[in-house]
Tab-separated table of N, CA and C in Angstrom:
chain	number	residue	atom	x	y	z
A	1	MET	N	-97.128	80.728	-42.118
A	1	MET	CA	-96.694	80.581	-40.620
A	1	MET	C	-96.473	79.070	-40.268
A	2	SER	N	-97.277	78.583	-40.559
A	2	SER	CA	-97.098	76.570	-40.205
A	2	SER	C	-95.807	76.256	-41.014
A	3	GLU	N	-95.377	76.628	-41.970
A	3	GLU	CA	-93.831	76.447	-42.261
A	3	GLU	C	-92.685	76.527	-41.271
A	4	ALA	N	-93.013	78.115	-40.801
A	4	ALA	CA	-92.141	78.542	-39.850
A	4	ALA	C	-91.991	77.405	-38.483
A	5	LEU	N	-93.442	77.056	-38.155
A	5	LEU	CA	-93.502	76.557	-36.755
A	5	LEU	C	-92.760	74.990	-37.498
A	6	VAL	N	-93.243	74.423	-38.235
A	6	VAL	CA	-92.178	73.732	-38.670
A	6	VAL	C	-90.766	73.603	-38.497
A	7	SER	N	-90.249	74.351	-39.290
A	7	SER	CA	-89.004	74.580	-39.477
A	7	SER	C	-88.260	74.683	-38.109
A	8	VAL	N	-88.979	75.534	-37.089
A	8	VAL	CA	-88.289	75.348	-35.844
A	8	VAL	C	-88.247	74.372	-34.957
A	9	THR	N	-89.321	73.671	-35.148
A	9	THR	CA	-89.745	72.515	-34.427
A	9	THR	C	-88.744	71.382	-34.703
A	10	ALA	N	-88.479	71.354	-36.063
A	10	ALA	CA	-87.605	70.243	-36.708
A	10	ALA	C	-86.250	70.586	-36.325
A	11	ARG	N	-85.699	71.822	-35.872
A	11	ARG	CA	-84.440	72.638	-35.551
A	11	ARG	C	-84.314	71.843	-34.104
A	12	VAL	N	-85.252	72.233	-33.462
A	12	VAL	CA	-85.141	71.956	-31.936
A	12	VAL	C	-85.122	70.706	-31.857
A	13	PHE	N	-86.082	69.980	-32.264
A	13	PHE	CA	-85.725	68.240	-31.716
A	13	PHE	C	-84.831	67.809	-32.076
A	14	GLY	N	-84.294	68.290	-33.259
A	14	GLY	CA	-82.698	67.660	-34.066
A	14	GLY	C	-81.998	67.901	-33.321
A	15	GLU	N	-81.507	69.007	-32.613
A	15	GLU	CA	-80.496	69.448	-31.674
A	15	GLU	C	-80.645	68.447	-30.612
A	16	LEU	N	-82.225	68.354	-30.197
A	16	LEU	CA	-82.301	67.212	-28.983
A	16	LEU	C	-81.553	66.207	-29.368
A	17	HIS	N	-82.145	65.457	-30.468
A	17	HIS	CA	-81.790	64.191	-30.879
A	17	HIS	C	-80.043	63.851	-30.879
A	18	SER	N	-79.540	64.922	-31.553
A	18	SER	CA	-77.824	64.844	-31.700
A	18	SER	C	-77.195	65.054	-30.224
A	19	ARG	N	-77.929	65.543	-29.353
A	19	ARG	CA	-77.677	65.598	-28.212
A	19	ARG	C	-77.813	64.878	-27.024
A	20	SER	N	-78.970	64.162	-27.228
A	20	SER	CA	-79.166	63.199	-26.555
A	20	SER	C	-78.732	61.641	-26.851
A	21	SER	N	-78.024	61.781	-28.261
A	21	SER	CA	-77.486	60.434	-28.879
A	21	SER	C	-75.804	60.371	-28.449
A	22	THR	N	-75.623	62.212	-28.500
A	22	THR	CA	-73.797	62.033	-27.979
A	22	THR	C	-73.787	61.930	-26.853
A	23	ALA	N	-74.922	62.403	-25.808
A	23	ALA	CA	-74.393	61.814	-24.398
A	23	ALA	C	-74.533	60.399	-23.950
A	24	PHE	N	-75.682	59.690	-24.757
A	24	PHE	CA	-75.658	58.276	-24.683
A	24	PHE	C	-74.382	57.397	-25.104
A	25	GLY	N	-73.781	57.925	-25.846
A	25	GLY	CA	-72.447	57.327	-26.663
A	25	GLY	C	-71.628	57.716	-25.518
A	26	ASP	N	-71.742	59.013	-25.194
A	26	ASP	CA	-70.390	59.170	-23.887
A	26	ASP	C	-70.671	58.406	-22.411
A	27	PHE	N	-71.454	58.219	-22.178
A	27	PHE	CA	-72.305	57.205	-21.382
A	27	PHE	C	-71.882	55.910	-21.368
A	28	ARG	N	-71.967	55.467	-22.401
A	28	ARG	CA	-71.790	54.026	-22.766
A	28	ARG	C	-70.085	53.889	-22.730
A	29	ALA	N	-69.384	54.579	-23.196
A	29	ALA	CA	-68.183	54.663	-23.548
A	29	ALA	C	-67.000	54.541	-22.468
A	30	ARG	N	-68.312	55.286	-20.890
A	30	ARG	CA	-67.349	55.224	-19.455
A	30	ARG	C	-67.321	53.946	-19.412
A	31	PRO	N	-66.490	53.412	-18.476
A	31	PRO	CA	-66.157	52.101	-17.866
A	31	PRO	C	-67.411	52.169	-16.803
A	32	GLU	N	-67.404	53.134	-16.168
A	32	GLU	CA	-68.573	52.818	-15.039
A	32	GLU	C	-70.006	52.095	-15.334
A	33	HIS	N	-70.074	52.356	-17.130
A	33	HIS	CA	-71.342	51.864	-17.304
A	33	HIS	C	-71.263	50.270	-17.357
A	34	ALA	N	-69.997	49.714	-18.091
A	34	ALA	CA	-70.175	48.295	-17.622
A	34	ALA	C	-70.082	48.015	-16.192
A	35	ARG	N	-69.780	48.687	-15.175
A	35	ARG	CA	-69.466	48.040	-13.825
A	35	ARG	C	-70.957	48.346	-13.205
A	36	TYR	N	-72.180	49.165	-13.556
A	36	TYR	CA	-73.231	49.289	-13.167
A	36	TYR	C	-73.974	47.841	-13.975
A	37	ARG	N	-73.764	47.943	-15.292
A	37	ARG	CA	-74.598	46.813	-16.132
A	37	ARG	C	-74.049	45.293	-15.138
A	38	ALA	N	-72.959	45.184	-14.748
A	38	ALA	CA	-72.276	44.023	-14.151
A	38	ALA	C	-73.194	44.060	-12.555
A	39	TYR	N	-73.254	45.220	-11.966
A	39	TYR	CA	-74.214	45.049	-10.742
A	39	TYR	C	-75.721	44.608	-10.665
A	40	ALA	N	-75.987	45.388	-11.922
A	40	ALA	CA	-77.464	44.946	-11.950
A	40	ALA	C	-77.693	43.448	-12.382
A	41	PHE	N	-76.825	43.111	-13.026
A	41	PHE	CA	-76.939	41.544	-13.520
A	41	PHE	C	-76.679	40.591	-12.387
A	42	GLY	N	-75.708	40.995	-11.569
A	42	GLY	CA	-75.279	40.629	-10.160
A	42	GLY	C	-76.419	40.413	-9.274
A	43	SER	N	-77.224	41.409	-9.033
A	43	SER	CA	-78.028	41.464	-8.023
A	43	SER	C	-79.532	40.792	-8.510
A	44	TYR	N	-79.617	40.776	-9.631
A	44	TYR	CA	-80.509	39.901	-10.418
A	44	TYR	C	-80.400	38.447	-10.213
A	45	GLY	N	-78.916	37.795	-10.280
A	45	GLY	CA	-78.393	36.762	-10.323
A	45	GLY	C	-78.820	36.598	-8.797
A	46	LEU	N	-78.522	36.976	-7.706
A	46	LEU	CA	-78.650	37.058	-6.173
A	46	LEU	C	-80.271	36.942	-5.986
A	47	VAL	N	-80.922	37.442	-6.408
A	47	VAL	CA	-82.296	37.648	-6.123
A	47	VAL	C	-82.734	36.221	-6.585
A	48	LEU	N	-82.396	35.634	-7.954
A	48	LEU	CA	-82.881	34.484	-8.445
A	48	LEU	C	-82.362	33.413	-7.707
A	49	VAL	N	-81.334	33.348	-7.178
A	49	VAL	CA	-80.774	32.079	-6.177
A	49	VAL	C	-81.508	31.839	-4.693
A	50	ALA	N	-81.584	33.142	-4.405
A	50	ALA	CA	-82.029	33.368	-3.541
A	50	ALA	C	-83.885	32.809	-3.365
A	51	THR	N	-84.582	33.378	-4.314
A	51	THR	CA	-86.149	32.563	-4.543
A	51	THR	C	-85.623	31.029	-4.515
A	52	LEU	N	-84.923	30.576	-5.810
A	52	LEU	CA	-84.695	29.446	-5.621
A	52	LEU	C	-84.498	28.384	-4.645
A	53	ILE	N	-83.513	28.828	-3.746
A	53	ILE	CA	-83.199	28.116	-2.670
A	53	ILE	C	-84.535	28.371	-1.656
A	54	SER	N	-84.913	29.167	-1.526
A	54	SER	CA	-86.278	29.263	-0.236
A	54	SER	C	-87.600	28.408	-0.925
A	55	GLN	N	-87.435	28.173	-2.572
A	55	GLN	CA	-88.577	27.441	-2.690
A	55	GLN	C	-88.292	26.081	-2.926
A	56	LEU	N	-87.193	25.316	-2.686
A	56	LEU	CA	-86.430	23.937	-2.639
A	56	LEU	C	-86.483	23.951	-1.432
A	57	TYR	N	-86.364	24.633	-0.400
A	57	TYR	CA	-85.975	23.980	1.009
A	57	TYR	C	-87.058	23.368	1.406
A	58	THR	N	-87.094	22.751	2.284
A	58	THR	CA	-88.108	22.122	3.105
A	58	THR	C	-87.636	21.773	4.433
A	59	ALA	N	-88.757	21.929	5.849
A	59	ALA	CA	-88.075	21.656	6.807
A	59	ALA	C	-88.369	20.308	7.047
A	60	ASP	N	-89.010	19.551	6.122
A	60	ASP	CA	-89.427	17.953	6.501
A	60	ASP	C	-88.636	17.107	5.330
A	61	PRO	N	-87.327	16.467	6.076
A	61	PRO	CA	-86.449	15.801	4.954
A	61	PRO	C	-87.349	14.779	4.231
A	62	LEU	N	-88.143	14.027	5.422
A	62	LEU	CA	-88.709	13.053	5.242
A	62	LEU	C	-90.038	13.122	4.251
A	63	HIS	N	-90.621	14.164	4.194
A	63	HIS	CA	-91.562	14.329	3.204
A	63	HIS	C	-92.851	13.447	4.037
A	64	ALA	N	-93.165	13.638	5.168
A	64	ALA	CA	-93.766	13.068	5.982
A	64	ALA	C	-95.073	13.847	6.112
A	65	TYR	N	-96.381	13.207	5.807
A	65	TYR	CA	-97.677	13.497	6.071
A	65	TYR	C	-98.197	13.206	7.425
A	66	VAL	N	-98.705	13.909	8.343
A	66	VAL	CA	-99.013	13.465	10.032
A	66	VAL	C	-100.426	14.213	9.824
A	67	ARG	N	-101.513	13.656	10.337
A	67	ARG	CA	-102.877	14.116	10.579
A	67	ARG	C	-103.490	13.485	11.803
A	68	VAL	N	-103.847	14.050	12.785
A	68	VAL	CA	-104.718	13.448	14.151
A	68	VAL	C	-106.052	13.337	13.486
A	69	GLN	N	-106.500	12.003	13.615
A	69	GLN	CA	-108.016	11.882	13.260
A	69	GLN	C	-108.824	11.507	15.143
A	70	ALA	N	-109.790	12.598	15.168
A	70	ALA	CA	-110.471	11.906	16.331
A	70	ALA	C	-111.984	11.260	15.774
A	71	VAL	N	-112.240	9.957	16.321
A	71	VAL	CA	-113.495	9.476	16.093
A	71	VAL	C	-114.251	9.317	17.348
A	72	ALA	N	-115.276	9.425	16.468
A	72	ALA	CA	-116.461	9.792	17.975
A	72	ALA	C	-116.957	8.382	18.277
A	73	LEU	N	-117.366	7.051	17.455
A	73	LEU	CA	-117.700	6.039	18.039
A	73	LEU	C	-116.833	5.092	17.793
A	74	PRO	N	-115.963	4.221	18.716
A	74	PRO	CA	-115.794	4.575	19.898
A	74	PRO	C	-114.513	5.756	20.340
A	75	ALA	N	-114.972	5.901	21.249
A	75	ALA	CA	-114.497	7.451	21.440
A	75	ALA	C	-112.593	7.300	21.557
A	76	LEU	N	-112.023	7.753	20.241
A	76	LEU	CA	-110.924	7.374	20.474
A	76	LEU	C	-110.109	8.559	19.513
A	77	THR	N	-108.464	8.644	19.355
A	77	THR	CA	-107.992	9.449	19.031
A	77	THR	C	-106.855	8.411	17.938
A	78	GLN	N	-106.919	8.777	16.354
A	78	GLN	CA	-105.930	7.895	15.735
A	78	GLN	C	-104.664	9.130	15.119
A	79	ILE	N	-104.024	8.256	15.085
A	79	ILE	CA	-102.361	9.177	14.328
A	79	ILE	C	-102.265	8.617	12.951
A	80	PHE	N	-102.401	9.636	12.020
A	80	PHE	CA	-101.984	8.999	10.385
A	80	PHE	C	-100.875	9.437	10.048
A	81	VAL	N	-99.854	8.436	9.542
A	81	VAL	CA	-98.848	8.955	9.069
A	81	VAL	C	-98.599	8.455	7.552
A	82	ARG	N	-98.305	9.106	6.874
A	82	ARG	CA	-97.949	8.949	5.374
A	82	ARG	C	-96.652	9.009	4.987
A	83	ASN	N	-96.001	8.155	3.926
A	83	ASN	CA	-94.528	8.590	3.469
A	83	ASN	C	-95.084	9.034	2.105
A	84	ASP	N	-95.159	10.413	2.237
A	84	ASP	CA	-94.873	11.186	0.626
A	84	ASP	C	-93.742	11.074	0.138
A	85	SER	N	-92.851	10.549	0.332
A	85	SER	CA	-91.526	10.868	-0.175
A	85	SER	C	-91.609	9.747	-1.368
A	86	LEU	N	-90.661	9.860	-2.203
A	86	LEU	CA	-89.725	8.962	-3.379
A	86	LEU	C	-89.207	7.668	-2.573
A	87	HIS	N	-88.787	7.595	-1.507
A	87	HIS	CA	-88.072	7.052	-1.031
A	87	HIS	C	-88.326	5.748	0.248
A	88	GLU	N	-88.470	4.653	0.534
A	88	GLU	CA	-88.942	3.717	1.038
A	88	GLU	C	-88.183	3.889	2.485
A	89	TRP	N	-88.961	3.838	3.667
A	89	TRP	CA	-88.378	4.285	5.184
A	89	TRP	C	-88.184	2.853	5.432
A	90	LYS	N	-86.776	2.911	5.998
A	90	LYS	CA	-86.607	1.569	7.142
A	90	LYS	C	-86.432	1.877	8.125
A	91	ARG	N	-86.608	0.909	9.006
A	91	ARG	CA	-86.572	1.030	10.612
A	91	ARG	C	-87.340	2.180	11.144
A	92	VAL	N	-88.793	2.279	11.089
A	92	VAL	CA	-89.595	3.295	11.381
A	92	VAL	C	-89.773	3.486	12.627
A	93	LYS	N	-89.616	4.394	13.419
A	93	LYS	CA	-89.844	4.608	14.957
A	93	LYS	C	-90.547	5.470	15.096
A	94	LEU	N	-92.017	5.834	15.696
A	94	LEU	CA	-92.628	6.569	15.900
A	94	LEU	C	-92.890	7.081	17.517
A	95	THR	N	-92.614	8.270	17.859
A	95	THR	CA	-92.595	8.257	19.308
A	95	THR	C	-93.766	9.330	19.588
A	96	LEU	N	-94.351	9.118	20.088
A	96	LEU	CA	-95.753	10.258	20.700
A	96	LEU	C	-95.445	10.704	21.942
A	97	ASN	N	-95.506	12.314	22.005
A	97	ASN	CA	-95.135	12.893	23.328
A	97	ASN	C	-93.792	12.659	23.863
A	98	GLY	N	-92.901	12.043	23.163
A	98	GLY	CA	-92.004	11.585	23.781
A	98	GLY	C	-91.708	10.609	24.737
A	99	ILE	N	-92.768	9.789	24.982
A	99	ILE	CA	-92.612	8.630	25.674
A	99	ILE	C	-92.936	7.599	25.042
A	100	TYR	N	-94.195	7.251	24.207
A	100	TYR	CA	-94.763	6.193	23.956
A	100	TYR	C	-93.919	6.124	22.336
A	101	GLY	N	-93.690	4.583	22.257
A	101	GLY	CA	-93.347	4.267	20.870
A	101	GLY	C	-94.036	3.256	20.109
A	102	PHE	N	-93.517	3.498	18.606
A	102	PHE	CA	-94.276	2.504	17.886
A	102	PHE	C	-93.379	2.125	16.786
A	103	GLU	N	-93.074	1.020	16.326
A	103	GLU	CA	-91.875	0.706	15.415
A	103	GLU	C	-92.301	-0.283	14.233
A	104	LYS	N	-91.868	-0.054	12.948
A	104	LYS	CA	-92.535	-0.842	11.912
A	104	LYS	C	-91.172	-0.677	10.943
A	105	ASN	N	-90.955	-2.371	10.568
A	105	ASN	CA	-89.849	-2.201	9.487
A	105	ASN	C	-89.443	-1.628	8.378
A	106	SER	N	-90.699	-1.262	7.732
A	106	SER	CA	-90.763	-0.440	6.554
A	106	SER	C	-91.637	0.408	6.203
A	107	LEU	N	-91.671	1.324	5.508
A	107	LEU	CA	-92.874	2.321	5.226
A	107	LEU	C	-92.508	2.829	3.680
A	108	LYS	N	-93.502	2.036	2.623
A	108	LYS	CA	-92.932	2.308	1.321
A	108	LYS	C	-93.755	3.543	0.865
A	109	PRO	N	-92.952	4.526	-0.518
A	109	PRO	CA	-93.648	5.480	-0.856
A	109	PRO	C	-95.163	5.247	-0.902
A	110	GLY	N	-95.662	6.396	-0.182
A	110	GLY	CA	-97.498	6.425	-0.494
A	110	GLY	C	-97.962	5.396	0.559
A	111	GLU	N	-97.073	4.569	1.119
A	111	GLU	CA	-97.852	3.972	2.270
A	111	GLU	C	-98.059	4.654	3.136
A	112	HIS	N	-99.065	3.933	4.189
A	112	HIS	CA	-99.567	5.136	5.322
A	112	HIS	C	-99.686	3.981	6.752
A	113	VAL	N	-99.598	4.578	7.953
A	113	VAL	CA	-99.765	3.726	9.317
A	113	VAL	C	-101.299	4.658	9.734
A	114	LEU	N	-102.068	3.671	10.271
A	114	LEU	CA	-103.048	4.493	11.124
A	114	LEU	C	-103.234	3.509	12.066
A	115	LEU	N	-102.895	4.457	13.425
A	115	LEU	CA	-102.782	4.073	14.663
A	115	LEU	C	-103.634	4.806	15.636
A	116	PRO	N	-104.537	3.974	16.573
A	116	PRO	CA	-105.080	4.540	17.717
A	116	PRO	C	-104.012	4.836	18.572
A	117	ILE	N	-104.102	5.779	19.492
A	117	ILE	CA	-103.391	6.017	20.554
A	117	ILE	C	-103.012	4.924	21.085
A	118	ASN	N	-103.988	4.085	21.919
A	118	ASN	CA	-103.668	2.963	22.970
A	118	ASN	C	-102.801	1.861	21.837
A	119	ARG	N	-102.311	2.072	20.352
A	119	ARG	CA	-101.452	1.036	20.181
A	119	ARG	C	-100.096	1.502	20.271
A	120	PHE	N	-99.818	2.790	20.648
A	120	PHE	CA	-98.623	3.088	21.099
A	120	PHE	C	-97.787	2.818	22.667
A	121	ALA	N	-96.813	2.142	22.984
A	121	ALA	CA	-96.452	1.735	23.786
A	121	ALA	C	-95.235	2.221	24.611
A	122	LEU	N	-94.704	1.884	26.076
A	122	LEU	CA	-93.903	2.222	26.786
A	122	LEU	C	-93.023	0.860	26.806
A	123	PHE	N	-91.844	0.613	26.534
A	123	PHE	CA	-91.411	-0.382	26.775
A	123	PHE	C	-90.290	-0.729	27.683
A	124	GLU	N	-90.432	-1.132	28.872
A	124	GLU	CA	-89.287	-1.016	29.803
A	124	GLU	C	-88.310	-2.441	29.363
A	125	ALA	N	-87.240	-2.010	30.296
A	125	ALA	CA	-86.350	-3.112	30.531
A	125	ALA	C	-86.339	-4.261	30.628
A	126	SER	N	-87.074	-4.225	31.560
A	126	SER	CA	-87.696	-5.332	32.220
A	126	SER	C	-88.713	-6.646	31.469
A	127	GLY	N	-88.749	-5.741	30.344
A	127	GLY	CA	-89.876	-6.671	29.444
A	127	GLY	C	-91.685	-6.039	29.581
A	128	LYS	N	-91.767	-5.182	30.730
A	128	LYS	CA	-92.767	-4.755	30.587
A	128	LYS	C	-93.178	-3.927	29.745
A	129	VAL	N	-94.530	-4.215	29.032
A	129	VAL	CA	-94.858	-3.121	28.202
A	129	VAL	C	-96.268	-2.662	28.586
A	130	THR	N	-96.208	-0.845	28.420
A	130	THR	CA	-97.084	-0.121	29.087
A	130	THR	C	-97.664	0.637	28.022
A	131	PHE	N	-98.792	0.236	27.680
A	131	PHE	CA	-99.551	1.173	26.714
A	131	PHE	C	-100.288	2.589	26.794
A	132	ALA	N	-100.313	3.187	25.853
A	132	ALA	CA	-100.693	4.634	26.260
A	132	ALA	C	-101.771	4.659	26.414
A	133	PRO	N	-102.791	5.531	27.368
A	133	PRO	CA	-104.238	5.469	27.486
A	133	PRO	C	-104.928	6.190	26.673
A	134	LYS	N	-105.947	5.593	25.816
A	134	LYS	CA	-106.709	6.278	24.587
A	134	LYS	C	-107.094	7.265	24.967
A	135	THR	N	-106.976	8.239	26.217
A	135	THR	CA	-107.820	9.467	26.214
A	135	THR	C	-106.551	10.549	26.490
A	136	ALA	N	-105.227	9.586	26.135
A	136	ALA	CA	-103.942	10.809	26.127
A	136	ALA	C	-103.721	11.551	25.157
A	137	PRO	N	-103.878	13.267	25.397
A	137	PRO	CA	-103.922	13.960	24.130
A	137	PRO	C	-102.535	13.823	23.311
A	138	PRO	N	-102.424	13.823	22.189
A	138	PRO	CA	-101.458	13.742	21.133
A	138	PRO	C	-101.073	15.397	21.184
A	139	GLN	N	-99.773	15.543	21.507
A	139	GLN	CA	-99.224	16.530	21.556
A	139	GLN	C	-98.078	16.779	20.520
A	140	GLN	N	-96.984	15.639	20.435
A	140	GLN	CA	-95.911	15.630	19.729
A	140	GLN	C	-95.787	14.585	19.367
A	141	LEU	N	-95.255	14.437	17.944
A	141	LEU	CA	-94.839	12.822	16.994
A	141	LEU	C	-93.631	13.148	16.382
A	142	HIS	N	-92.632	12.219	17.029
A	142	HIS	CA	-91.253	12.370	16.577
A	142	HIS	C	-91.119	11.175	15.690
A	143	ILE	N	-90.493	10.912	14.110
A	143	ILE	CA	-90.576	9.863	13.040
A	143	ILE	C	-89.109	9.926	13.137
A	144	GLU	N	-88.652	8.559	13.166
A	144	GLU	CA	-86.965	8.288	12.895
A	144	GLU	C	-87.091	7.360	12.227
A	145	CYS	N	-86.159	7.394	11.153
A	145	CYS	CA	-85.863	6.469	10.404
A	145	CYS	C	-84.504	5.903	9.797
A	146	ASP	N	-84.105	5.253	8.612
A	146	ASP	CA	-82.928	5.353	8.122
A	146	ASP	C	-82.730	6.897	6.922
A	147	ARG	N	-83.523	7.421	6.988
A	147	ARG	CA	-83.290	8.651	5.686
A	147	ARG	C	-83.730	9.971	6.686
A	148	GLY	N	-83.513	10.003	7.926
A	148	GLY	CA	-83.613	11.205	8.883
A	148	GLY	C	-84.539	10.744	9.967
A	149	GLN	N	-84.931	12.253	10.683
A	149	GLN	CA	-85.784	12.422	11.470
A	149	GLN	C	-86.572	13.659	11.431
A	150	VAL	N	-87.849	13.703	11.853
A	150	VAL	CA	-88.606	14.860	11.867
A	150	VAL	C	-89.705	15.031	13.414
A	151	ASP	N	-89.773	16.364	13.722
A	151	ASP	CA	-90.762	16.230	14.584
A	151	ASP	C	-91.701	16.994	14.149
A	152	GLU	N	-93.098	16.546	14.571
A	152	GLU	CA	-94.334	17.253	14.265
A	152	GLU	C	-95.240	17.623	15.436
A	153	ASP	N	-95.709	18.782	15.401
A	153	ASP	CA	-96.390	19.400	16.287
A	153	ASP	C	-98.082	18.874	16.034
A	154	LEU	N	-98.749	18.248	17.421
A	154	LEU	CA	-99.971	17.823	17.077
A	154	LEU	C	-100.876	18.541	17.362
A	155	THR	N	-100.815	20.119	18.109
A	155	THR	CA	-101.610	20.584	18.473
A	155	THR	C	-102.323	21.632	17.999
A	156	LYS	N	-102.004	21.607	16.510
A	156	LYS	CA	-102.246	22.650	15.534
A	156	LYS	C	-103.420	22.224	14.887
């Protein structure tokens, strides 16, 4: 009885194996198979390129690190700006809230500027200098230099 079962099973699975290998060979011989494979590899390539582009894109071309620091005694607020790029920034202009400015000749990689709010000033054409009040709330900082410009939201 077991010999008959083995022989029937071998015959059924042998036929399945020969049919499946024939069907697979016919499928590979069709020109659509190469086209489907090209679509699969092309789709994978597009996903790969999109992932790389999204990983390498930065909204901050200067690689600036900006932080607002509140100091309790004396009661004032400071703006911390650091050059986290690999390049030196030249002719650096910091503009606080679109009004008050501060200029520095250069900022080397890794170098930082720590400024109290009242160090930012408004320079008028007549030569008059008006410093920002130390209680002015920092809302926005615009950084401009020879390597580009970036706007930082300080309210977050």
